[in-house]
Short mmCIF file of C-alpha atoms and ligand atoms in Angstrom, two decimals:
data_model
loop_
_atom_site.label_atom_id
_atom_site.label_comp_id
_atom_site.label_asym_id
_atom_site.label_seq_id
_atom_site.Cartn_x
_atom_site.Cartn_y
_atom_site.Cartn_z
CA UNK O 2 -52.82 -52.15 -53.13
CA UNK O 3 -54.25 -52.73 -56.64
CA UNK O 4 -57.68 -53.97 -57.41
CA UNK O 5 -60.37 -51.91 -55.27
CA UNK O 6 -62.66 -49.04 -56.80
CA UNK O 7 -63.85 -45.98 -55.03
CA UNK O 8 -66.98 -46.96 -54.49
CA UNK O 9 -67.26 -50.41 -53.78
CA UNK O 10 -68.35 -52.04 -50.66
CA UNK O 11 -68.16 -55.03 -48.52
CA UNK O 12 -71.01 -55.90 -46.15
CA UNK O 13 -71.24 -58.45 -43.55
CA UNK O 14 -73.79 -59.28 -41.11
CA UNK O 15 -74.42 -61.13 -37.71
CA UNK O 16 -77.47 -61.65 -35.71
CA UNK O 17 -81.44 -62.03 -36.40
CA UNK O 18 -83.57 -61.38 -39.37
CA UNK O 19 -84.02 -57.69 -38.67
CA UNK O 20 -80.55 -57.13 -38.71
CA UNK O 21 -80.21 -59.28 -42.04
CA UNK O 22 -82.98 -56.98 -43.28
CA UNK O 23 -81.16 -53.86 -42.11
CA UNK O 24 -78.21 -54.78 -44.24
CA UNK O 25 -80.51 -55.02 -47.35
CA UNK O 26 -81.38 -51.33 -46.48
CA UNK O 27 -77.66 -50.19 -45.83
CA UNK O 28 -77.30 -51.93 -49.52
CA UNK O 29 -80.14 -49.96 -50.94
CA UNK O 30 -78.88 -46.57 -49.21
CA UNK O 31 -75.32 -47.40 -50.67
CA UNK O 32 -76.83 -48.11 -53.86
CA UNK O 33 -78.46 -44.94 -54.26
CA UNK O 34 -75.04 -43.34 -53.34
CA UNK O 35 -73.79 -45.27 -56.46
CA UNK O 36 -72.07 -48.20 -54.77
CA UNK O 37 -71.27 -51.46 -56.07
CA UNK O 38 -70.43 -54.68 -53.97
CA UNK O 39 -68.14 -57.31 -53.58
CA UNK O 40 -68.02 -60.66 -51.52
CA UNK O 41 -63.96 -59.84 -51.12
CA UNK O 42 -63.45 -57.58 -48.76
CA UNK O 43 -59.78 -57.33 -49.95
CA UNK O 44 -61.24 -55.53 -53.04
CA UNK O 45 -63.49 -53.06 -50.91
CA UNK O 46 -62.98 -49.12 -50.34
CA UNK O 47 -65.68 -49.20 -47.75
CA UNK O 48 -66.51 -52.38 -45.10
CA UNK O 49 -69.55 -52.39 -42.95
CA UNK O 50 -69.85 -54.60 -40.47
CA UNK O 51 -73.70 -54.97 -38.90
CA UNK O 52 -73.21 -56.23 -36.01
CA UNK O 53 -75.47 -58.32 -33.00
CA UNK O 54 -74.72 -58.23 -29.21
CA UNK O 55 -77.45 -60.84 -28.16
CA UNK O 56 -74.83 -63.39 -26.67
CA UNK O 57 -71.26 -62.74 -25.93
CA UNK O 58 -70.21 -65.46 -28.67
CA UNK O 59 -71.89 -63.16 -31.23
CA UNK O 60 -70.01 -60.32 -30.15
CA UNK O 61 -66.53 -62.29 -29.89
CA UNK O 62 -66.99 -63.71 -33.25
CA UNK O 63 -67.43 -59.91 -34.80
CA UNK O 64 -64.49 -58.54 -32.68
CA UNK O 65 -62.20 -61.31 -34.06
CA UNK O 66 -63.10 -60.70 -37.80
CA UNK O 67 -62.92 -57.11 -36.86
CA UNK O 68 -59.09 -57.77 -36.20
CA UNK O 69 -58.75 -59.12 -39.80
CA UNK O 70 -60.16 -55.85 -41.28
CA UNK O 71 -57.83 -53.95 -39.34
CA UNK O 72 -54.89 -55.70 -40.83
CA UNK O 73 -56.42 -54.86 -44.17
CA UNK O 74 -56.26 -51.03 -43.13
CA UNK O 75 -52.69 -51.00 -42.33
CA UNK O 76 -51.90 -52.00 -45.56
CA UNK O 77 -54.45 -49.69 -47.13
CA UNK O 78 -55.19 -46.62 -44.87
CA UNK O 79 -57.95 -45.08 -47.06
CA UNK O 80 -60.04 -47.93 -46.58
CA UNK O 81 -63.02 -46.96 -44.59
CA UNK O 82 -64.31 -49.32 -42.19
CA UNK O 83 -67.77 -48.72 -40.12
CA UNK O 84 -69.61 -50.59 -37.69
CA UNK O 85 -73.54 -50.57 -37.56
CA UNK O 86 -76.00 -52.76 -35.64
CA UNK O 87 -76.55 -53.57 -32.00
CA UNK O 88 -72.91 -53.61 -30.94
CA UNK O 89 -72.62 -50.05 -32.34
CA UNK O 90 -75.74 -48.83 -30.61
CA UNK O 91 -74.89 -50.53 -27.14
CA UNK O 92 -71.30 -48.98 -27.17
CA UNK O 93 -71.82 -45.22 -28.68
CA UNK O 94 -68.88 -43.11 -28.77
CA UNK O 95 -66.86 -45.66 -26.54
CA UNK O 96 -66.70 -48.25 -29.41
CA UNK O 97 -64.97 -45.41 -31.61
CA UNK O 98 -62.50 -44.37 -28.61
CA UNK O 99 -61.75 -47.99 -28.06
CA UNK O 100 -61.22 -49.26 -31.78
CA UNK O 101 -59.33 -45.90 -33.35
CA UNK O 102 -58.89 -47.77 -37.12
CA UNK O 103 -62.89 -47.48 -37.20
CA UNK O 104 -63.71 -44.41 -39.05
CA UNK O 105 -67.50 -44.18 -37.90
CA UNK O 106 -70.43 -46.31 -36.39
CA UNK O 107 -74.26 -46.08 -36.59
CA UNK O 108 -77.15 -47.71 -34.84
CA UNK O 109 -80.27 -49.36 -36.40
CA UNK O 110 -82.36 -46.20 -36.06
CA UNK O 111 -79.50 -44.22 -37.95
CA UNK O 112 -79.18 -45.98 -41.27
CA UNK O 113 -80.64 -43.06 -43.17
CA UNK O 114 -77.75 -40.92 -42.26
CA UNK O 115 -75.45 -43.17 -43.84
CA UNK O 116 -74.66 -41.08 -46.99
CA UNK O 117 -73.71 -37.96 -44.93
CA UNK O 118 -71.54 -40.35 -42.52
CA UNK O 119 -69.38 -41.44 -45.57
CA UNK O 120 -69.07 -37.96 -47.00
CA UNK O 121 -68.33 -36.13 -43.97
CA UNK O 122 -68.30 -37.10 -40.45
CA UNK O 123 -65.78 -39.23 -39.83
CA UNK O 124 -65.02 -40.53 -36.28
CA UNK O 125 -68.70 -40.20 -35.43
CA UNK O 126 -70.85 -42.38 -33.73
CA UNK O 127 -74.56 -42.12 -35.04
CA UNK O 128 -76.59 -43.72 -32.47
CA UNK O 129 -79.51 -41.02 -31.36
CA UNK O 130 -82.39 -42.50 -30.47
CA UNK O 131 -84.23 -40.95 -33.13
CA UNK O 132 -87.50 -42.74 -33.94
CA UNK O 133 -88.62 -40.36 -36.62
CA UNK O 134 -85.27 -41.58 -38.51
CA UNK O 135 -85.92 -45.17 -38.04
CA UNK O 136 -89.43 -44.93 -39.40
CA UNK O 137 -88.11 -43.47 -42.87
CA UNK O 138 -88.88 -46.02 -45.39
CA UNK O 139 -85.48 -46.77 -46.98
CA UNK O 140 -84.97 -48.61 -50.18
CA UNK O 141 -83.62 -52.44 -49.55
CA UNK O 142 -81.81 -54.52 -51.97
CA UNK O 143 -82.96 -58.07 -51.43
CA UNK O 144 -81.14 -61.06 -52.43
CA UNK O 145 -83.95 -63.09 -52.93
CA UNK O 146 -87.19 -61.65 -55.46
CA UNK O 147 -89.46 -64.25 -54.35
CA UNK O 148 -89.14 -64.04 -50.52
CA UNK O 149 -88.90 -60.74 -48.48
CA UNK O 150 -88.78 -59.47 -45.02
CA UNK O 151 -90.93 -56.36 -44.02
CA UNK O 152 -90.54 -54.53 -40.89
CA UNK O 153 -93.86 -53.62 -39.00
CA UNK O 154 -92.46 -52.33 -35.87
CA UNK O 155 -88.92 -51.53 -34.15
CA UNK O 156 -87.45 -51.62 -30.86
CA UNK O 157 -88.92 -53.54 -27.70
CA UNK O 158 -90.66 -52.42 -24.57
CA UNK O 159 -90.42 -55.77 -22.71
CA UNK O 160 -87.01 -55.63 -21.11
CA UNK O 161 -86.85 -59.30 -20.14
CA UNK O 162 -84.24 -59.56 -17.50
CA UNK O 163 -81.55 -61.35 -19.89
CA UNK O 164 -82.08 -59.57 -23.09
CA UNK O 165 -80.15 -56.39 -24.45
CA UNK O 166 -82.62 -55.79 -27.31
CA UNK O 167 -84.49 -52.83 -25.75
CA UNK O 168 -81.14 -51.19 -24.79
CA UNK O 169 -80.07 -51.55 -28.45
CA UNK O 170 -83.19 -50.98 -30.36
CA UNK O 171 -84.93 -48.40 -28.47
CA UNK O 172 -88.66 -48.32 -27.58
CA UNK O 173 -91.42 -50.01 -29.33
CA UNK O 174 -92.40 -48.08 -32.32
CA UNK O 175 -95.17 -49.64 -35.20
CA UNK O 176 -94.91 -48.58 -38.70
CA UNK O 177 -98.16 -47.44 -40.34
CA UNK O 178 -100.37 -50.16 -42.05
CA UNK O 179 -100.24 -48.10 -45.27
CA UNK O 180 -96.73 -47.83 -45.62
CA UNK O 181 -96.49 -51.68 -45.06
CA UNK O 182 -99.28 -52.37 -47.23
CA UNK O 183 -97.58 -50.25 -49.88
CA UNK O 184 -94.16 -51.55 -49.73
CA UNK O 185 -95.59 -55.32 -49.91
CA UNK O 186 -97.54 -54.10 -53.06
CA UNK O 187 -94.40 -52.95 -54.62
CA UNK O 188 -92.84 -56.08 -53.68
CA UNK O 189 -95.44 -58.25 -55.07
CA UNK O 190 -95.27 -56.28 -58.65
CA UNK O 191 -91.74 -57.30 -58.46
CA UNK O 192 -92.76 -61.28 -58.21
CA UNK O 193 -92.43 -61.68 -54.81
CA UNK O 194 -94.75 -64.43 -53.46
CA UNK O 195 -93.92 -64.76 -49.73
CA UNK O 196 -93.58 -61.97 -47.11
CA UNK O 197 -92.46 -62.31 -43.48
CA UNK O 198 -93.57 -59.51 -41.18
CA UNK O 199 -90.73 -58.59 -38.76
CA UNK O 200 -90.89 -57.32 -35.29
CA UNK O 201 -89.51 -58.21 -31.83
CA UNK O 202 -93.25 -58.56 -30.55
CA UNK O 203 -95.34 -58.47 -33.40
CA UNK O 204 -98.70 -59.25 -31.20
CA UNK O 205 -98.22 -55.81 -29.58
CA UNK O 206 -98.37 -54.08 -33.37
CA UNK O 207 -100.68 -51.27 -33.37
CA UNK O 208 -101.13 -48.68 -36.30
CA UNK O 209 -100.01 -45.35 -34.69
CA UNK O 210 -102.81 -43.20 -35.94
CA UNK O 211 -106.06 -45.94 -36.55
CA UNK O 212 -104.84 -48.33 -33.95
CA UNK O 213 -105.37 -51.34 -35.65
CA UNK O 214 -104.18 -54.32 -34.28
CA UNK O 215 -101.63 -56.98 -35.78
CA UNK O 216 -104.75 -59.25 -36.79
CA UNK O 217 -106.01 -56.48 -38.96
CA UNK O 218 -102.90 -55.76 -40.34
CA UNK O 219 -102.83 -59.44 -41.35
CA UNK O 220 -106.23 -58.85 -43.01
CA UNK O 221 -104.88 -56.12 -45.12
CA UNK O 222 -101.43 -58.10 -45.94
CA UNK O 223 -103.85 -61.22 -46.94
CA UNK O 224 -105.91 -59.03 -49.41
CA UNK O 225 -102.56 -58.13 -51.53
CA UNK O 226 -102.89 -59.82 -54.71
CA UNK O 227 -99.88 -62.03 -56.32
CA UNK O 228 -98.58 -62.62 -52.63
CA UNK O 229 -99.17 -66.27 -51.74
CA UNK O 230 -97.88 -66.65 -48.35
CA UNK O 231 -97.28 -64.67 -45.09
CA UNK O 232 -95.47 -65.24 -42.10
CA UNK O 233 -94.41 -63.18 -39.13
CA UNK O 234 -91.61 -63.31 -36.42
CA UNK O 235 -91.62 -62.97 -33.61
CA UNK O 236 -94.71 -63.55 -31.10
CA UNK O 237 -94.66 -62.86 -27.35
CA UNK O 238 -96.77 -65.55 -25.70
CA UNK O 239 -97.99 -62.79 -23.19
CA UNK O 240 -99.60 -61.07 -26.08
CA UNK O 241 -101.01 -63.74 -28.09
CA UNK O 242 -104.73 -63.11 -28.45
CA UNK O 243 -107.67 -65.03 -29.56
CA UNK O 244 -107.95 -62.37 -32.35
CA UNK O 245 -104.56 -63.23 -33.76
CA UNK O 246 -105.34 -67.19 -33.41
CA UNK O 247 -108.49 -66.75 -35.32
CA UNK O 248 -106.49 -64.61 -37.93
CA UNK O 249 -103.93 -67.39 -38.52
CA UNK O 250 -106.67 -69.97 -38.84
CA UNK O 251 -109.21 -67.81 -41.28
CA UNK O 252 -106.72 -66.21 -43.45
CA UNK O 253 -105.93 -68.42 -46.03
CA UNK O 254 -102.18 -66.77 -46.95
CA UNK O 255 -101.32 -66.41 -43.46
CA UNK O 256 -99.03 -70.07 -42.95
CA UNK O 257 -99.68 -72.35 -40.14
CA UNK O 258 -96.51 -71.65 -38.27
CA UNK O 259 -95.70 -69.83 -35.20
CA UNK O 260 -92.39 -69.20 -33.29
CA UNK O 261 -93.42 -68.62 -29.65
CA UNK O 262 -90.23 -68.44 -27.56
CA UNK O 263 -90.96 -70.34 -24.15
CA UNK O 264 -87.46 -69.60 -22.92
CA UNK O 265 -87.99 -71.94 -19.45
CA UNK O 266 -90.52 -74.69 -18.25
CA UNK O 267 -90.09 -73.12 -14.89
CA UNK O 268 -92.61 -70.40 -13.67
CA UNK O 269 -89.96 -69.42 -11.12
CA UNK O 270 -87.45 -68.64 -13.81
CA UNK O 271 -90.03 -67.10 -16.14
CA UNK O 272 -91.13 -64.67 -13.53
CA UNK O 273 -87.28 -63.95 -12.93
CA UNK O 274 -87.01 -63.48 -16.60
CA UNK O 275 -89.98 -60.66 -16.50
CA UNK O 276 -91.80 -62.70 -19.14
CA UNK O 277 -94.98 -62.39 -17.57
CA UNK O 278 -96.76 -65.34 -18.20
CA UNK O 279 -96.27 -68.64 -16.19
CA UNK O 280 -95.62 -72.23 -17.90
CA UNK O 281 -99.66 -72.82 -17.21
CA UNK O 282 -100.56 -69.61 -19.48
CA UNK O 283 -97.83 -70.79 -21.98
CA UNK O 284 -99.54 -74.44 -22.24
CA UNK O 285 -102.92 -73.02 -22.63
CA UNK O 286 -101.89 -70.87 -25.50
CA UNK O 287 -100.33 -73.82 -27.08
CA UNK O 288 -103.96 -75.85 -26.45
CA UNK O 289 -105.73 -72.79 -28.15
CA UNK O 290 -103.66 -72.70 -31.20
CA UNK O 291 -103.84 -76.63 -31.54
CA UNK O 292 -107.43 -76.62 -31.09
CA UNK O 293 -108.04 -73.78 -33.77
CA UNK O 294 -105.43 -74.19 -36.24
CA UNK O 295 -104.82 -78.24 -36.61
CA UNK O 296 -101.69 -79.00 -38.05
CA UNK O 297 -99.97 -75.92 -37.00
CA UNK O 298 -96.23 -76.18 -36.70
CA UNK O 299 -94.78 -74.32 -33.46
CA UNK O 300 -91.40 -73.72 -32.82
CA UNK O 301 -89.62 -71.97 -29.81
CA UNK O 302 -86.30 -70.82 -28.07
CA UNK O 303 -85.16 -72.01 -25.02
CA UNK O 304 -82.35 -70.43 -22.59
CA UNK O 305 -80.22 -72.91 -20.78
CA UNK O 306 -78.76 -71.89 -17.18
CA UNK O 307 -80.58 -68.66 -16.30
CA UNK O 308 -79.26 -67.56 -13.02
CA UNK O 309 -80.86 -69.20 -10.25
CA UNK O 310 -81.81 -72.18 -12.15
CA UNK O 311 -81.93 -75.32 -10.37
CA UNK O 312 -81.57 -79.11 -11.55
CA UNK O 313 -85.31 -78.85 -10.98
CA UNK O 314 -85.83 -76.04 -13.02
CA UNK O 315 -83.80 -77.42 -15.93
CA UNK O 316 -86.00 -80.81 -15.70
CA UNK O 317 -88.90 -78.65 -15.58
CA UNK O 318 -87.83 -77.26 -19.16
CA UNK O 319 -86.92 -80.66 -20.54
CA UNK O 320 -90.74 -82.23 -19.50
CA UNK O 321 -92.17 -78.86 -21.17
CA UNK O 322 -90.46 -79.83 -24.28
CA UNK O 323 -91.69 -83.38 -24.09
CA UNK O 324 -95.30 -82.31 -22.94
CA UNK O 325 -95.63 -79.57 -25.85
CA UNK O 326 -93.66 -81.33 -28.74
CA UNK O 327 -92.13 -78.30 -30.54
CA UNK O 328 -91.46 -78.83 -34.09
CA UNK O 329 -88.27 -77.15 -33.52
CA UNK O 330 -86.31 -75.33 -30.96
CA UNK O 331 -83.28 -73.04 -30.94
CA UNK O 332 -81.68 -73.15 -27.34
CA UNK O 333 -78.95 -70.95 -26.24
CA UNK O 334 -76.54 -70.94 -22.96
CA UNK O 335 -77.46 -68.02 -20.90
CA UNK O 336 -75.00 -64.91 -21.66
CA UNK O 337 -74.78 -62.12 -19.15
CA UNK O 338 -75.18 -59.06 -21.24
CA UNK O 339 -74.54 -55.61 -20.27
CA UNK O 340 -77.43 -53.29 -19.17
CA UNK O 341 -79.50 -56.23 -18.22
CA UNK O 342 -81.14 -56.80 -14.72
CA UNK O 343 -80.21 -60.46 -15.06
CA UNK O 344 -76.41 -59.57 -15.25
CA UNK O 345 -76.44 -58.50 -11.64
CA UNK O 346 -78.54 -61.33 -10.27
CA UNK O 347 -77.32 -63.72 -7.88
CA UNK O 348 -76.71 -67.38 -8.64
CA UNK O 349 -74.79 -67.02 -11.99
CA UNK O 350 -73.98 -70.69 -13.13
CA UNK O 351 -71.03 -72.09 -14.50
CA UNK O 352 -70.26 -72.71 -18.05
CA UNK O 353 -69.76 -76.44 -17.82
CA UNK O 354 -73.23 -76.75 -16.06
CA UNK O 355 -74.92 -74.55 -18.75
CA UNK O 356 -73.22 -76.65 -21.53
CA UNK O 357 -74.36 -79.67 -20.08
CA UNK O 358 -77.89 -78.44 -19.91
CA UNK O 359 -77.87 -76.92 -23.17
CA UNK O 360 -76.65 -80.47 -24.36
CA UNK O 361 -79.46 -82.24 -22.99
CA UNK O 362 -82.05 -79.84 -24.10
CA UNK O 363 -80.66 -79.90 -27.90
CA UNK O 364 -80.49 -83.82 -27.68
CA UNK O 365 -83.90 -84.30 -26.34
CA UNK O 366 -85.41 -81.63 -29.05
CA UNK O 367 -83.63 -83.50 -31.84
CA UNK O 368 -85.34 -86.55 -30.98
CA UNK O 369 -88.67 -84.89 -30.95
CA UNK O 370 -88.34 -83.08 -34.17
CA UNK O 371 -87.16 -86.37 -35.79
CA UNK O 372 -90.30 -88.21 -34.26
CA UNK O 373 -92.63 -85.26 -35.72
CA UNK O 374 -90.97 -85.09 -39.17
CA UNK O 375 -91.26 -88.87 -39.42
CA UNK O 376 -95.05 -88.78 -39.32
CA UNK O 377 -94.60 -86.73 -42.43
CA UNK O 378 -93.44 -89.24 -44.69
CA UNK O 379 -96.14 -90.50 -47.19
CA UNK O 380 -98.07 -87.04 -46.91
CA UNK O 381 -98.27 -85.06 -49.84
CA UNK O 382 -97.46 -81.12 -49.21
CA UNK O 383 -97.57 -77.87 -50.83
CA UNK O 384 -94.05 -76.19 -50.99
CA UNK O 385 -93.10 -72.79 -52.18
CA UNK O 386 -89.89 -73.57 -54.50
CA UNK O 387 -86.69 -71.42 -53.09
CA UNK O 388 -84.12 -72.47 -55.75
CA UNK O 389 -81.08 -74.59 -56.03
CA UNK O 390 -80.08 -76.29 -52.77
CA UNK O 391 -76.71 -74.33 -51.34
CA UNK O 392 -75.09 -77.56 -50.01
CA UNK O 393 -75.98 -79.84 -53.24
CA UNK O 394 -76.23 -78.50 -56.68
CA UNK O 395 -78.15 -81.40 -57.91
CA UNK O 396 -81.12 -81.06 -55.19
CA UNK O 397 -83.49 -78.19 -55.03
CA UNK O 398 -85.34 -76.75 -51.90
CA UNK O 399 -88.61 -75.75 -50.96
CA UNK O 400 -90.30 -74.87 -47.76
CA UNK O 401 -93.59 -76.20 -46.57
CA UNK O 402 -96.49 -73.86 -44.92
CA UNK O 403 -95.28 -75.22 -41.44
CA UNK O 404 -91.79 -73.81 -42.39
CA UNK O 405 -90.29 -77.23 -42.91
CA UNK O 406 -87.46 -77.41 -45.52
CA UNK O 407 -87.91 -80.01 -48.20
CA UNK O 408 -85.13 -81.04 -50.48
CA UNK O 409 -86.08 -82.91 -53.93
CA UNK O 410 -84.66 -83.47 -57.43
CA UNK O 411 -86.59 -81.33 -60.04
CA UNK O 412 -88.00 -83.71 -62.77
CA UNK O 413 -89.06 -80.74 -65.11
CA UNK O 414 -88.09 -77.07 -65.08
CA UNK O 415 -88.67 -75.05 -62.24
CA UNK O 416 -88.40 -71.70 -61.13
CA UNK O 417 -88.04 -70.20 -57.87
CA UNK O 418 -91.29 -68.77 -56.36
CA UNK O 419 -93.42 -71.67 -57.59
CA UNK O 420 -96.07 -73.52 -55.62
CA UNK O 421 -95.74 -77.11 -56.24
CA UNK O 422 -96.72 -80.24 -54.65
CA UNK O 423 -94.25 -82.80 -53.40
CA UNK O 424 -94.90 -86.29 -52.03
CA UNK O 425 -92.48 -86.72 -48.78
CA UNK O 426 -90.44 -89.54 -49.17
CA UNK O 427 -88.17 -89.43 -46.24
CA UNK O 428 -87.46 -87.46 -43.28
CA UNK O 429 -84.41 -86.06 -41.30
CA UNK O 430 -83.92 -83.97 -38.48
CA UNK O 431 -83.67 -80.67 -39.98
CA UNK O 432 -85.35 -81.53 -43.54
CA UNK O 433 -87.62 -83.89 -45.63
CA UNK O 434 -87.14 -85.27 -48.92
CA UNK O 435 -89.67 -84.95 -51.56
CA UNK O 436 -90.57 -86.14 -54.90
CA UNK O 437 -92.38 -83.58 -56.84
CA UNK O 438 -95.83 -84.77 -58.19
CA UNK O 439 -96.28 -84.86 -62.12
N1 SAH K 20 -87.85 -60.72 -29.56
C1 SAH K 20 -87.79 -62.14 -29.75
C2 SAH K 20 -86.33 -62.29 -29.70
C3 SAH K 20 -85.21 -61.93 -29.39
S1 SAH K 20 -83.46 -62.41 -29.41
C4 SAH K 20 -88.74 -62.80 -28.92
O1 SAH K 20 -88.98 -62.07 -27.43
O2 SAH K 20 -88.70 -63.79 -28.62
C5 SAH K 20 -83.84 -64.12 -29.69
C6 SAH K 20 -83.30 -65.39 -28.71
O3 SAH K 20 -82.23 -65.28 -28.28
C7 SAH K 20 -84.58 -65.06 -27.13
O4 SAH K 20 -85.72 -65.64 -27.59
C8 SAH K 20 -83.78 -65.78 -26.37
O5 SAH K 20 -84.32 -67.06 -26.37
C9 SAH K 20 -82.49 -65.69 -26.83
N2 SAH K 20 -81.58 -64.74 -25.82
C10 SAH K 20 -81.77 -63.45 -25.66
N3 SAH K 20 -80.82 -62.92 -24.63
C11 SAH K 20 -79.95 -63.94 -24.33
C12 SAH K 20 -79.16 -64.00 -23.36
N4 SAH K 20 -78.50 -63.14 -22.67
N5 SAH K 20 -78.65 -65.50 -23.54
C13 SAH K 20 -78.96 -66.31 -24.04
N6 SAH K 20 -79.89 -66.23 -25.02
C14 SAH K 20 -80.70 -65.06 -25.11
FE1 SF4 K 21 -85.56 -59.19 -25.92
FE2 SF4 K 21 -87.89 -60.03 -24.54
FE3 SF4 K 21 -88.08 -57.67 -25.85
FE4 SF4 K 21 -87.83 -60.55 -27.07
S1 SF4 K 21 -89.55 -59.57 -25.97
S2 SF4 K 21 -86.65 -58.61 -27.77
S3 SF4 K 21 -86.52 -61.47 -25.45
S4 SF4 K 21 -86.85 -58.09 -24.39
FE1 F3S K 22 -81.04 -58.84 -33.35
FE2 F3S K 22 -78.74 -59.46 -32.36
FE3 F3S K 22 -79.56 -56.90 -32.02
S1 F3S K 22 -80.46 -60.83 -32.10
S2 F3S K 22 -81.93 -57.28 -32.55
S3 F3S K 22 -79.11 -58.12 -33.92
S4 F3S K 22 -78.57 -57.99 -30.54
#
């Protein structure tokens, strides 16, 4: 094979923002080792696949892509293939035994060991549960200079009965305020305007030595000069405190948007999911949010067809969607995951029922989102310019503080990272159209 160099890497990512950000760190570590990057796997000497195991579908997509890389390696035996992320962590040594052509694997807590794995530890699964390694601050190569993700905590202690994450990301560990603030100050000096703080359950953040809360962390981040907007994901409803609601209300840079996964509108199902709140508790938190932060946008996650979900439970979810009126929802068919309690529960539903329920949920939510977005027509809103639209080079896109995408035609020279005001001229299900004000 011609056309590839020794130190050229191809990286591919599946999964959540946490994984996308982990790939940025993998790239940072590789750059430190002198690697360059390609978007053509055929030209790479090293392929790293950062995987997700949240649902079976994510796993399937990755496995079929891996088949392609296996064929590449047959033609070019010197090619190194590494598997990272949640599937690597979940499967441990077994993944290497079952997939002999994979050279090494490493979990999210072992990214720091990448250089040593490339050099000498072939056929190794680096999946130790080693919080000390995970907390090492790693350099990241970010694709966008103006918006950045910053980890504030790792892992999860919640053990929702359907969820594999506590088994792939380990126990919850918070990063010290000082190192978070230090990283964001550096990003601000490099022209970053928007920060998204990342954790599986940001509301339970606690500085390991000072015990500062998430709301206190937000105060520190809000005070960093040159940062214009602060976002965070994900919030667990059971830990959403009055203190945090006041922080979102009072701190000017913290955006009026919260992603607050409901999962189901049935308290019986919520209890079987081990979510530790009832629908009524959730509803009360929504009331508090809306009372204190007028205009806040609220998005959510819903699981369709959890084991034992009756037609009535499903109806309860639909009524919850109608009653609350989310700005948007991600909905998924329940998927049986290894190591989880729900995998062993009675009452597993047919794929067809799950698909039908998912469809009704998505259709209902689409109508709700459409109605909410239509109300924005005619309003003047501040957006942060994100750059040229990926789908149409004549359009640019930006985002409102409430996390809605606005497409527009630039009428004067604009740059990524600028804050501008637009008049909303039209609305669609997943975006708005705007006209920049002169
Ligand atoms: N820590 C975050 C989200 C983690 S995963 C939180 O608690 O909100 C993102 C979403 O994937 C979850 O909110 C849930 O709706 C969905 N999900 C997780 N496990 C799933 C499974 N086994 N089947 C279907 N959806 C799942
Ligand atoms: Fe999974 Fe629940 Fe933890 Fe979210 S809070 S990562 S859904 S176990
Ligand atoms: Fe994220 Fe998927 Fe792991 S959603 S935490 S990459 S299982």
